[in-house]
Amino acid sequence: QSALTQPASVSASPGQSITISCTGISIASGDYNYVSWYQQHPGKAPKLMIYDVTNRPSGISSRFSGSKSGNTASLTISGLQSDDEANYYCTSYTGTNSVLFGGGTKLTVL
Amino acid sequence: QVQVVQSGAEVKKPGASVKVSCQASGHTFSTSAVNWVRQAPGQGLEWMGWITADNGDTNYAQEVRGRVTITTDTSMTTAYMELTSLRSDDTAVYYCATGRKIRWLEFWGQGTLVTVSS
């Protein structure tokens, strides 16, 4: 199965918006609509932020949003806050019923 | 509120096996699935496999297939991940995560550090 590629790092100042890309989502294998995003602070368990491309679990701020275009899914965080500084991982649920993680993106809030 | 609690840290020698448990309170796995994910020191997340608690179906990542077994108990409140023939590169924090659908890792355990060292 294909790998999911994320930028290693992104950075922005408080109040700004950032977008993290996740490339390699396969349309043909049927996992196109099964993209999730996880936030992980150092030393903590990951936290589900977006599921099925655009959906936010209960309790997740509307500042977090997901989208897709072509073979790329994206996570956008608006109104950056210091607590948003973390690692972010995309996943896809593939045609072989496996969960594939992207390599992760370190977000730095300047 | 769902809470997921994992067993404590383990230190194992190369070639040994480890079995990590994952217990959910306020939730049974009977209508959901349990995934296991690991994270080597300083590295990203790696999916290992899942089990559907209603019928015990499993699916394992190719990287660990043949060495990993995921099970649940009959009460469907505890899941287990056993990894055999341990190597030094199996040193990692192992997480369980459950959700209403296999692909939704909604509730995570706190992680279990497994150290493989001679």
Short mmCIF file of C-alpha atoms in Angstrom, two decimals:
data_model
loop_
_atom_site.label_atom_id
_atom_site.label_comp_id
_atom_site.label_asym_id
_atom_site.label_seq_id
_atom_site.Cartn_x
_atom_site.Cartn_y
_atom_site.Cartn_z
CA GLN A 1 0.00 0.00 0.00
CA SER A 2 1.10 3.55 -0.69
CA ALA A 3 2.69 5.69 1.98
CA LEU A 4 1.04 8.86 3.26
CA THR A 5 3.35 11.86 3.00
CA GLN A 6 3.17 14.83 5.36
CA PRO A 7 5.50 17.81 5.69
CA ALA A 8 7.94 17.27 8.53
CA SER A 9 7.19 20.60 10.13
CA VAL A 10 5.11 23.75 9.87
CA SER A 11 5.17 26.89 11.92
CA ALA A 12 3.11 30.02 12.36
CA SER A 13 2.35 32.72 14.89
CA PRO A 14 -0.58 32.78 17.30
CA GLY A 15 -3.80 33.82 15.60
CA GLN A 16 -2.68 32.73 12.17
CA SER A 17 -3.92 29.72 10.20
CA ILE A 18 -1.98 26.73 8.94
CA THR A 19 -2.72 23.81 6.69
CA ILE A 20 -1.06 20.41 6.94
CA SER A 21 -1.22 18.22 3.85
CA CYS A 22 -1.39 14.45 3.61
CA THR A 23 -0.60 13.13 0.16
CA GLY A 24 -1.05 9.62 -1.15
CA ILE A 25 -4.73 8.96 -0.49
CA SER A 26 -5.78 6.32 -2.96
CA ILE A 27 -9.08 6.80 -4.71
CA ALA A 28 -8.94 3.43 -6.39
CA SER A 29 -8.61 1.43 -3.19
CA GLY A 30 -11.68 3.00 -1.64
CA ASP A 31 -10.02 4.77 1.26
CA TYR A 32 -10.65 8.20 -0.14
CA ASN A 33 -13.32 9.15 2.37
CA TYR A 34 -11.75 7.51 5.38
CA VAL A 35 -9.11 10.02 6.39
CA SER A 36 -8.60 10.95 10.02
CA TRP A 37 -6.31 13.37 11.81
CA TYR A 38 -4.74 12.96 15.26
CA GLN A 39 -3.02 15.43 17.54
CA GLN A 40 -0.28 14.23 19.86
CA HIS A 41 1.41 16.31 22.51
CA PRO A 42 4.81 15.06 23.69
CA GLY A 43 4.49 12.18 26.11
CA LYS A 44 0.73 11.93 25.62
CA ALA A 45 -1.60 9.59 23.76
CA PRO A 46 -2.88 10.76 20.38
CA LYS A 47 -6.27 12.46 20.18
CA LEU A 48 -8.74 12.17 17.34
CA MET A 49 -9.37 15.61 15.82
CA ILE A 50 -11.04 14.86 12.46
CA TYR A 51 -12.60 11.67 11.11
CA ASP A 52 -13.89 10.71 7.69
CA VAL A 53 -12.19 13.72 6.08
CA THR A 54 -14.35 16.53 7.47
CA ASN A 55 -16.05 15.45 10.70
CA ARG A 56 -15.12 16.71 14.16
CA PRO A 57 -15.70 14.55 17.24
CA SER A 58 -17.69 16.06 20.05
CA GLY A 59 -15.62 18.57 21.99
CA ILE A 60 -13.15 19.40 19.23
CA SER A 61 -12.91 23.08 18.44
CA SER A 62 -14.34 24.37 15.16
CA ARG A 63 -10.92 25.91 14.57
CA PHE A 64 -9.94 22.48 13.28
CA SER A 65 -11.25 21.49 9.88
CA GLY A 66 -10.51 18.84 7.29
CA SER A 67 -10.80 18.68 3.53
CA LYS A 68 -9.59 16.74 0.51
CA SER A 69 -8.67 17.47 -3.08
CA GLY A 70 -7.40 14.90 -5.51
CA ASN A 71 -5.11 12.51 -3.67
CA THR A 72 -4.40 14.98 -0.88
CA ALA A 73 -6.21 15.48 2.39
CA SER A 74 -5.62 18.56 4.51
CA LEU A 75 -6.01 19.68 8.08
CA THR A 76 -6.49 23.38 8.65
CA ILE A 77 -6.15 25.03 12.04
CA SER A 78 -7.34 28.59 12.27
CA GLY A 79 -6.71 31.11 15.06
CA LEU A 80 -3.60 29.27 16.23
CA GLN A 81 -3.12 28.96 19.95
CA SER A 82 -0.06 27.92 21.92
CA ASP A 83 -1.71 24.66 22.93
CA ASP A 84 -2.03 23.69 19.28
CA GLU A 85 1.72 23.09 19.24
CA ALA A 86 1.95 19.33 18.81
CA ASN A 87 2.56 16.58 16.30
CA TYR A 88 -0.24 15.84 13.85
CA TYR A 89 -0.78 12.57 12.02
CA CYS A 90 -3.10 11.71 9.18
CA THR A 91 -4.43 8.21 8.63
CA SER A 92 -6.35 6.46 5.94
CA TYR A 93 -8.38 3.29 6.24
CA THR A 94 -7.34 1.36 3.21
CA GLY A 95 -8.98 -1.04 0.84
CA THR A 96 -7.32 -3.91 2.73
CA ASN A 97 -9.01 -2.74 5.96
CA SER A 98 -5.70 -1.55 7.36
CA VAL A 99 -4.95 1.74 9.06
CA LEU A 100 -2.11 3.64 7.44
CA PHE A 101 -0.42 6.49 9.31
CA GLY A 102 1.34 9.41 7.74
CA GLY A 103 4.82 10.26 8.97
CA GLY A 104 3.61 13.10 11.15
CA THR A 105 4.00 16.89 11.11
CA LYS A 106 5.43 18.93 13.96
CA LEU A 107 3.51 22.17 14.40
CA THR A 108 5.39 24.99 16.09
CA VAL A 109 3.50 28.04 17.30
CA LEU A 110 6.03 30.85 17.24
CA GLN B 1 -17.34 8.66 29.84
CA VAL B 2 -15.02 6.10 28.32
CA GLN B 3 -11.69 5.52 29.98
CA VAL B 4 -9.12 3.11 28.65
CA VAL B 5 -6.41 1.83 30.96
CA GLN B 6 -3.44 -0.26 29.89
CA SER B 7 -1.12 -2.50 31.84
CA GLY B 8 2.21 -1.27 33.13
CA ALA B 9 5.65 -1.00 31.60
CA GLU B 10 7.55 -4.15 30.67
CA VAL B 11 11.21 -4.99 30.19
CA LYS B 12 11.91 -8.04 28.10
CA LYS B 13 14.94 -9.80 26.67
CA PRO B 14 15.32 -10.38 22.93
CA GLY B 15 13.41 -13.44 21.83
CA ALA B 16 10.87 -13.21 24.64
CA SER B 17 7.17 -12.39 24.37
CA VAL B 18 5.09 -9.61 25.88
CA LYS B 19 1.35 -9.36 26.46
CA VAL B 20 -0.19 -5.94 27.03
CA SER B 21 -3.74 -5.49 28.28
CA CYS B 22 -6.22 -2.72 27.61
CA GLN B 23 -9.34 -2.32 29.74
CA ALA B 24 -12.22 0.00 29.01
CA SER B 25 -14.48 1.42 31.69
CA GLY B 26 -17.83 2.91 30.80
CA HIS B 27 -17.63 1.02 27.54
CA THR B 28 -17.54 -2.48 26.19
CA PHE B 29 -15.89 -3.41 22.97
CA SER B 30 -18.88 -5.44 21.89
CA THR B 31 -20.11 -2.88 19.39
CA SER B 32 -16.75 -1.61 18.31
CA ALA B 33 -13.18 -2.51 17.55
CA VAL B 34 -9.84 -2.23 19.24
CA ASN B 35 -6.74 -1.12 17.40
CA TRP B 36 -3.15 -1.37 18.59
CA VAL B 37 -0.63 1.28 17.61
CA ARG B 38 3.01 1.61 18.61
CA GLN B 39 5.51 4.42 18.69
CA ALA B 40 9.24 3.85 18.85
CA PRO B 41 11.27 6.47 20.72
CA GLY B 42 11.29 9.74 18.77
CA GLN B 43 9.38 8.18 15.88
CA GLY B 44 5.89 8.35 14.42
CA LEU B 45 2.86 6.17 14.97
CA GLU B 46 2.69 2.68 13.49
CA TRP B 47 -0.52 0.70 13.22
CA MET B 48 -0.21 -2.94 14.29
CA GLY B 49 -3.67 -4.41 13.93
CA TRP B 50 -7.27 -4.53 15.09
CA ILE B 51 -9.90 -6.86 16.43
CA THR B 52 -13.65 -6.54 16.14
CA ALA B 53 -15.07 -7.46 19.48
CA ASP B 54 -18.42 -8.74 18.22
CA ASN B 55 -17.03 -11.62 16.16
CA GLY B 56 -13.32 -11.62 16.85
CA ASP B 57 -12.21 -10.78 13.33
CA THR B 58 -8.62 -9.58 13.21
CA ASN B 59 -6.36 -7.81 10.76
CA TYR B 60 -2.64 -7.31 11.27
CA ALA B 61 -0.04 -5.07 9.69
CA GLN B 62 2.33 -6.86 7.40
CA GLU B 63 5.31 -5.66 9.43
CA VAL B 64 4.28 -7.66 12.51
CA ARG B 65 2.07 -10.36 11.02
CA GLY B 66 3.08 -13.74 12.36
CA ARG B 67 4.41 -12.27 15.60
CA VAL B 68 1.36 -10.40 16.90
CA THR B 69 -1.92 -11.71 18.26
CA ILE B 70 -4.80 -9.49 19.39
CA THR B 71 -7.58 -10.95 21.50
CA THR B 72 -10.40 -9.88 23.80
CA ASP B 73 -11.83 -11.56 26.87
CA THR B 74 -15.33 -13.00 26.99
CA SER B 75 -16.69 -10.01 28.88
CA MET B 76 -15.42 -7.82 26.05
CA THR B 77 -14.08 -5.18 28.38
CA THR B 78 -10.41 -6.14 28.10
CA ALA B 79 -8.29 -6.51 24.98
CA TYR B 80 -4.82 -7.97 24.72
CA MET B 81 -1.91 -7.61 22.35
CA GLU B 82 0.80 -10.27 22.43
CA LEU B 83 4.02 -9.79 20.52
CA THR B 84 6.49 -12.66 20.27
CA SER B 85 10.12 -13.05 19.24
CA LEU B 86 10.90 -9.60 20.54
CA ARG B 87 13.75 -7.61 19.01
CA SER B 88 15.42 -4.42 20.11
CA ASP B 89 13.50 -2.46 17.48
CA ASP B 90 10.24 -3.51 19.13
CA THR B 91 11.11 -1.11 21.94
CA ALA B 92 8.23 1.35 21.85
CA VAL B 93 5.19 2.72 23.58
CA TYR B 94 2.24 0.53 22.71
CA TYR B 95 -1.22 2.08 22.60
CA CYS B 96 -4.66 0.57 22.34
CA ALA B 97 -7.45 2.64 20.87
CA THR B 98 -11.11 1.88 20.48
CA GLY B 99 -13.99 3.45 18.65
CA ARG B 100 -17.45 2.89 17.31
CA LYS B 101 -16.00 1.99 13.91
CA ILE B 102 -12.70 0.23 13.21
CA ARG B 103 -11.27 3.30 11.50
CA TRP B 104 -12.24 5.71 14.31
CA LEU B 105 -9.57 5.62 17.03
CA GLU B 106 -11.69 7.67 19.42
CA PHE B 107 -10.55 6.56 22.87
CA TRP B 108 -6.94 5.83 23.64
CA GLY B 109 -5.16 4.15 26.49
CA GLN B 110 -2.30 5.90 28.24
CA GLY B 111 0.31 3.77 26.51
CA THR B 112 2.57 0.97 27.73
CA LEU B 113 6.34 1.21 27.37
CA VAL B 114 7.90 -2.07 26.29
CA THR B 115 11.68 -2.12 26.44
CA VAL B 116 13.56 -4.93 24.76
CA SER B 117 17.10 -5.18 25.99
CA SER B 118 19.60 -7.85 26.82
#
